[in-house]
Amino acid sequence: MHPYPGTLIKVEGPEGGGKSTFVRWAAAQLRTQGYQVINSFEPGGGHMRLREALMELNKSQHFCRSADLVYRELVYIFADRTLHYEKLVRPALEEGMVVLLDRGVDSTLAYQGYGRCDGDPGMLRYIREANEAATGGIADDLTLLFVVRPETGMNRKKQQGQMNRFEEEGIKLARAVSIGFLTEHELHPGHFTLIDANPEEEVVRQEAIAIILAHLDRWQGQDLRACS
Ligand code: TMP
């Protein structure tokens, strides 16, 4: 939660669930309904150079231990998130806007905490603490989890032909990440609203936008639309 008049909605999930396309589409839909919306994404919402550095880590470095890789990933992720919340997310919430984000801390828990460190409790705790500092304690008001079978997600990514470093690692990481998201869901029931992202795009879109609209309708009884 947070003390600001706006609302923070985040879309999370493994690769190939259609999150990024959905966030851009949903932002446009909400704007046509009169909401003041900012949509953004991580990594890169704080500074694109930090996203590039994260994506190119393995090209320039040789890692003696896998622990070196995960800590370097976390440096870029949290530097980016700190800038993102300071310069964009918090000011927009203060202004009473709807902030729609593609990924955040749940991805860090799933990829770095579960994907890289097998759900090590010390690492999960470290990620939560670092996240608290990076976001200034701002938490989502609604978190959608787009659940897609890892094989389906990977095939979609391959067909799109735009694989990043994490996707190129293949199905083993994708499965560990999926299990990570679902484990977090079991451990913290009520945090995620689950969306089945396996069906065709239009079906997924309609289900997800209906949940967002219902959330906005009841958001502290406030109307976040600019014109009303
Ligand atoms: P994207 O393709 O959804 O923009 O995300 C880029 C990659 O970054 C994606 O493969 C997952 C990864 N990632 C992490 O490993 N940890 C994080 O905390 C975030 C936000 C993304």
GROMACS .gro file of C-alpha atoms and ligand atoms in nm:
model
  249
    1MET     CA    1   0.000   0.000   0.000
    2HIS     CA    2   0.094   0.368  -0.003
    3PRO     CA    3  -0.047   0.697   0.122
    4TYR     CA    4  -0.105   0.854  -0.224
    5PRO     CA    5  -0.433   0.924  -0.404
    6GLY     CA    6  -0.339   0.737  -0.723
    7THR     CA    7  -0.339   0.360  -0.766
    8LEU     CA    8  -0.059   0.122  -0.860
    9ILE     CA    9  -0.145  -0.178  -1.075
   10LYS     CA   10   0.125  -0.426  -1.173
   11VAL     CA   11   0.125  -0.710  -1.421
   12GLU     CA   12   0.361  -0.999  -1.348
   13GLY     CA   13   0.439  -1.342  -1.486
   14PRO     CA   14   0.679  -1.562  -1.677
   15GLU     CA   15   0.786  -1.507  -2.038
   16GLY     CA   16   0.536  -1.528  -2.322
   17GLY     CA   17   0.216  -1.450  -2.129
   18GLY     CA   18   0.152  -1.129  -2.324
   19LYS     CA   19   0.209  -0.887  -2.032
   20SER     CA   20   0.384  -0.610  -2.223
   21THR     CA   21   0.133  -0.596  -2.507
   22PHE     CA   22  -0.150  -0.608  -2.257
   23VAL     CA   23  -0.012  -0.321  -2.045
   24ARG     CA   24   0.017  -0.092  -2.348
   25TRP     CA   25  -0.330  -0.188  -2.472
   26ALA     CA   26  -0.490  -0.152  -2.127
   27ALA     CA   27  -0.333   0.192  -2.076
   28ALA     CA   28  -0.483   0.309  -2.406
   29GLN     CA   29  -0.823   0.165  -2.315
   30LEU     CA   30  -0.826   0.336  -1.977
   31ARG     CA   31  -0.728   0.668  -2.133
   32THR     CA   32  -1.024   0.649  -2.368
   33GLN     CA   33  -1.241   0.610  -2.058
   34GLY     CA   34  -1.099   0.932  -1.912
   35TYR     CA   35  -0.843   0.793  -1.669
   36GLN     CA   36  -0.507   0.962  -1.636
   37VAL     CA   37  -0.267   0.674  -1.687
   38ILE     CA   38   0.107   0.625  -1.688
   39ASN     CA   39   0.234   0.291  -1.814
   40SER     CA   40   0.589   0.176  -1.767
   41PHE     CA   41   0.803  -0.135  -1.728
   42GLU     CA   42   1.098  -0.292  -1.553
   43PRO     CA   43   1.380  -0.337  -1.611
   44GLY     CA   44   1.441  -0.004  -1.786
   45GLY     CA   45   1.172   0.223  -1.642
   46GLY     CA   46   1.435   0.397  -1.427
   47HIS     CA   47   1.699   0.419  -1.698
   48MET     CA   48   1.732   0.220  -2.021
   49ARG     CA   49   2.110   0.198  -1.976
   50LEU     CA   50   2.049  -0.014  -1.666
   51ARG     CA   51   1.827  -0.251  -1.866
   52GLU     CA   52   2.095  -0.278  -2.134
   53ALA     CA   53   2.363  -0.346  -1.872
   54LEU     CA   54   2.145  -0.621  -1.719
   55MET     CA   55   2.083  -0.780  -2.058
   56GLU     CA   56   2.447  -0.771  -2.161
   57LEU     CA   57   2.598  -0.898  -1.836
   58ASN     CA   58   2.708  -1.235  -1.967
   59LYS     CA   59   2.863  -1.092  -2.283
   60SER     CA   60   3.130  -0.891  -2.106
   61GLN     CA   61   3.191  -1.098  -1.792
   62HIS     CA   62   3.315  -1.438  -1.701
   63PHE     CA   63   3.156  -1.559  -1.379
   64CYS     CA   64   3.347  -1.794  -1.153
   65ARG     CA   65   3.042  -1.865  -0.936
   66SER     CA   66   2.674  -1.836  -1.022
   67ALA     CA   67   2.637  -1.621  -0.707
   68ASP     CA   68   2.843  -1.353  -0.886
   69LEU     CA   69   2.586  -1.338  -1.166
   70VAL     CA   70   2.279  -1.304  -0.944
   71TYR     CA   71   2.432  -1.026  -0.731
   72ARG     CA   72   2.534  -0.833  -1.042
   73GLU     CA   73   2.183  -0.873  -1.181
   74LEU     CA   74   2.040  -0.741  -0.854
   75VAL     CA   75   2.261  -0.432  -0.860
   76TYR     CA   76   2.119  -0.324  -1.198
   77ILE     CA   77   1.761  -0.424  -1.113
   78PHE     CA   78   1.751  -0.229  -0.786
   79ALA     CA   79   1.937   0.073  -0.925
   80ASP     CA   80   1.676   0.087  -1.202
   81ARG     CA   81   1.384   0.036  -0.961
   82THR     CA   82   1.508   0.310  -0.727
   83LEU     CA   83   1.517   0.563  -1.012
   84HIS     CA   84   1.185   0.438  -1.149
   85TYR     CA   85   0.995   0.487  -0.823
   86GLU     CA   86   1.166   0.814  -0.737
   87LYS     CA   87   1.121   0.985  -1.073
   88LEU     CA   88   0.806   0.831  -1.217
   89VAL     CA   89   0.596   0.602  -0.995
   90ARG     CA   90   0.576   0.806  -0.675
   91PRO     CA   91   0.518   1.145  -0.846
   92ALA     CA   92   0.240   0.993  -1.060
   93LEU     CA   93   0.071   0.839  -0.754
   94GLU     CA   94   0.100   1.171  -0.573
   95GLU     CA   95  -0.082   1.334  -0.866
   96GLY     CA   96  -0.363   1.079  -0.839
   97MET     CA   97  -0.283   0.889  -1.158
   98VAL     CA   98  -0.335   0.525  -1.248
   99VAL     CA   99   0.013   0.371  -1.273
  100LEU     CA  100   0.027   0.052  -1.479
  101LEU     CA  101   0.353  -0.141  -1.455
  102ASP     CA  102   0.491  -0.434  -1.651
  103ARG     CA  103   0.696  -0.630  -1.391
  104GLY     CA  104   0.852  -0.540  -1.055
  105VAL     CA  105   0.955  -0.714  -0.733
  106ASP     CA  106   0.759  -1.032  -0.800
  107SER     CA  107   0.978  -1.085  -1.106
  108THR     CA  108   1.288  -1.033  -0.894
  109LEU     CA  109   1.164  -1.295  -0.647
  110ALA     CA  110   1.077  -1.537  -0.930
  111TYR     CA  111   1.388  -1.493  -1.149
  112GLN     CA  112   1.664  -1.414  -0.902
  113GLY     CA  113   1.513  -1.572  -0.589
  114TYR     CA  114   1.372  -1.893  -0.739
  115GLY     CA  115   1.525  -1.912  -1.089
  116ARG     CA  116   1.881  -1.845  -0.980
  117CYS     CA  117   1.879  -1.941  -0.609
  118ASP     CA  118   1.619  -2.217  -0.585
  119GLY     CA  119   1.398  -2.021  -0.344
  120ASP     CA  120   1.674  -1.978  -0.085
  121PRO     CA  121   1.499  -1.809   0.213
  122GLY     CA  122   1.796  -1.577   0.278
  123MET     CA  123   1.792  -1.455  -0.081
  124LEU     CA  124   1.413  -1.403  -0.078
  125ARG     CA  125   1.446  -1.200   0.242
  126TYR     CA  126   1.732  -0.996   0.094
  127ILE     CA  127   1.525  -0.918  -0.218
  128ARG     CA  128   1.228  -0.802  -0.009
  129GLU     CA  129   1.447  -0.578   0.206
  130ALA     CA  130   1.630  -0.425  -0.091
  131ASN     CA  131   1.294  -0.374  -0.261
  132GLU     CA  132   1.158  -0.187   0.038
  133ALA     CA  133   1.450   0.056   0.012
  134ALA     CA  134   1.423   0.089  -0.368
  135THR     CA  135   1.049   0.161  -0.374
  136GLY     CA  136   1.037   0.365  -0.053
  137GLY     CA  137   0.783   0.111   0.075
  138ILE     CA  138   0.532   0.171  -0.206
  139ALA     CA  139   0.344  -0.153  -0.281
  140ASP     CA  140   0.094  -0.240  -0.555
  141ASP     CA  141  -0.279  -0.199  -0.498
  142LEU     CA  142  -0.355  -0.470  -0.754
  143THR     CA  143  -0.114  -0.733  -0.890
  144LEU     CA  144  -0.219  -0.947  -1.185
  145LEU     CA  145  -0.026  -1.269  -1.245
  146PHE     CA  146  -0.042  -1.386  -1.607
  147VAL     CA  147   0.000  -1.761  -1.576
  148VAL     CA  148   0.119  -1.940  -1.888
  149ARG     CA  149   0.266  -2.287  -1.932
  150PRO     CA  150   0.646  -2.246  -1.964
  151GLU     CA  151   0.652  -2.443  -2.292
  152THR     CA  152   0.374  -2.227  -2.440
  153GLY     CA  153   0.546  -1.907  -2.326
  154MET     CA  154   0.882  -2.010  -2.469
  155ASN     CA  155   0.727  -2.113  -2.801
  156ARG     CA  156   0.552  -1.778  -2.831
  157LYS     CA  157   0.880  -1.597  -2.765
  158LYS     CA  158   1.061  -1.811  -3.024
  159GLN     CA  159   0.792  -1.734  -3.281
  160GLN     CA  160   0.824  -1.362  -3.208
  161GLY     CA  161   1.199  -1.405  -3.268
  162GLN     CA  162   1.304  -1.164  -2.995
  163MET     CA  163   1.474  -1.364  -2.722
  164ASN     CA  164   1.656  -1.183  -2.442
  165ARG     CA  165   1.936  -1.327  -2.227
  166PHE     CA  166   1.694  -1.485  -1.978
  167GLU     CA  167   1.479  -1.640  -2.250
  168GLU     CA  168   1.787  -1.776  -2.429
  169GLU     CA  169   1.871  -1.972  -2.114
  170GLY     CA  170   1.580  -2.198  -2.210
  171ILE     CA  171   1.310  -2.407  -2.052
  172LYS     CA  172   1.493  -2.493  -1.727
  173LEU     CA  173   1.499  -2.131  -1.609
  174ALA     CA  174   1.145  -2.075  -1.745
  175ARG     CA  175   1.013  -2.368  -1.537
  176ALA     CA  176   1.192  -2.255  -1.221
  177VAL     CA  177   1.054  -1.902  -1.268
  178SER     CA  178   0.698  -2.033  -1.317
  179ILE     CA  179   0.727  -2.246  -1.006
  180GLY     CA  180   0.862  -1.941  -0.824
  181PHE     CA  181   0.560  -1.727  -0.910
  182LEU     CA  182   0.318  -2.004  -0.810
  183THR     CA  183   0.506  -2.076  -0.486
  184GLU     CA  184   0.482  -1.708  -0.393
  185HIS     CA  185   0.111  -1.725  -0.471
  186GLU     CA  186   0.071  -2.019  -0.230
  187LEU     CA  187   0.278  -1.848   0.040
  188HIS     CA  188   0.098  -1.514   0.009
  189PRO     CA  189  -0.262  -1.586  -0.091
  190GLY     CA  190  -0.446  -1.275  -0.194
  191HIS     CA  191  -0.140  -1.093  -0.327
  192PHE     CA  192  -0.188  -1.201  -0.689
  193THR     CA  193  -0.504  -1.206  -0.895
  194LEU     CA  194  -0.444  -1.495  -1.134
  195ILE     CA  195  -0.516  -1.465  -1.506
  196ASP     CA  196  -0.498  -1.772  -1.728
  197ALA     CA  197  -0.275  -1.645  -2.010
  198ASN     CA  198  -0.280  -1.969  -2.211
  199PRO     CA  199  -0.587  -1.887  -2.426
  200GLU     CA  200  -0.579  -1.651  -2.723
  201GLU     CA  201  -0.489  -1.286  -2.661
  202GLU     CA  202  -0.838  -1.138  -2.686
  203VAL     CA  203  -0.978  -1.374  -2.420
  204VAL     CA  204  -0.693  -1.291  -2.181
  205ARG     CA  205  -0.728  -0.917  -2.244
  206GLN     CA  206  -1.097  -0.908  -2.168
  207GLU     CA  207  -1.059  -1.102  -1.845
  208ALA     CA  208  -0.772  -0.884  -1.724
  209ILE     CA  209  -0.923  -0.546  -1.816
  210ALA     CA  210  -1.249  -0.640  -1.640
  211ILE     CA  211  -1.054  -0.698  -1.318
  212ILE     CA  212  -0.871  -0.365  -1.354
  213LEU     CA  213  -1.196  -0.176  -1.418
  214ALA     CA  214  -1.358  -0.337  -1.113
  215HIS     CA  215  -1.056  -0.235  -0.905
  216LEU     CA  216  -1.075   0.125  -1.030
  217ASP     CA  217  -1.448   0.138  -0.958
  218ARG     CA  218  -1.401   0.054  -0.596
  219TRP     CA  219  -1.064   0.227  -0.544
  220GLN     CA  220  -1.124   0.397  -0.211
  221GLY     CA  221  -1.447   0.527  -0.352
  222GLN     CA  222  -1.250   0.783  -0.553
  223ASP     CA  223  -1.303   0.853  -0.918
  224LEU     CA  224  -0.964   0.878  -1.088
  225ARG     CA  225  -1.111   0.997  -1.416
  226ALA     CA  226  -0.992   1.342  -1.514
  227CYS     CA  227  -1.319   1.468  -1.668
  228SER     CA  228  -1.576   1.370  -1.408
  229TMP     P1  229   1.084  -0.811  -2.026
  229TMP     O1  230   1.129  -0.883  -2.148
  229TMP     O2  231   0.957  -0.856  -1.971
  229TMP     O3  232   1.092  -0.663  -2.043
  229TMP     O4  233   1.191  -0.844  -1.910
  229TMP     C1  234   1.324  -0.855  -1.936
  229TMP     C2  235   1.382  -0.970  -1.859
  229TMP     O5  236   1.426  -0.926  -1.730
  229TMP     C3  237   1.289  -1.087  -1.837
  229TMP     O6  238   1.342  -1.197  -1.905
  229TMP     C4  239   1.290  -1.110  -1.689
  229TMP     C5  240   1.407  -1.029  -1.637
  229TMP     N1  241   1.389  -0.972  -1.504
  229TMP     C6  242   1.458  -1.028  -1.398
  229TMP     O7  243   1.532  -1.125  -1.414
  229TMP     N2  244   1.440  -0.974  -1.273
  229TMP     C7  245   1.359  -0.865  -1.250
  229TMP     O8  246   1.347  -0.819  -1.136
  229TMP     C8  247   1.288  -0.809  -1.362
  229TMP     C9  248   1.198  -0.691  -1.342
  229TMP    C10  249   1.306  -0.867  -1.487
   0.00000   0.00000   0.00000
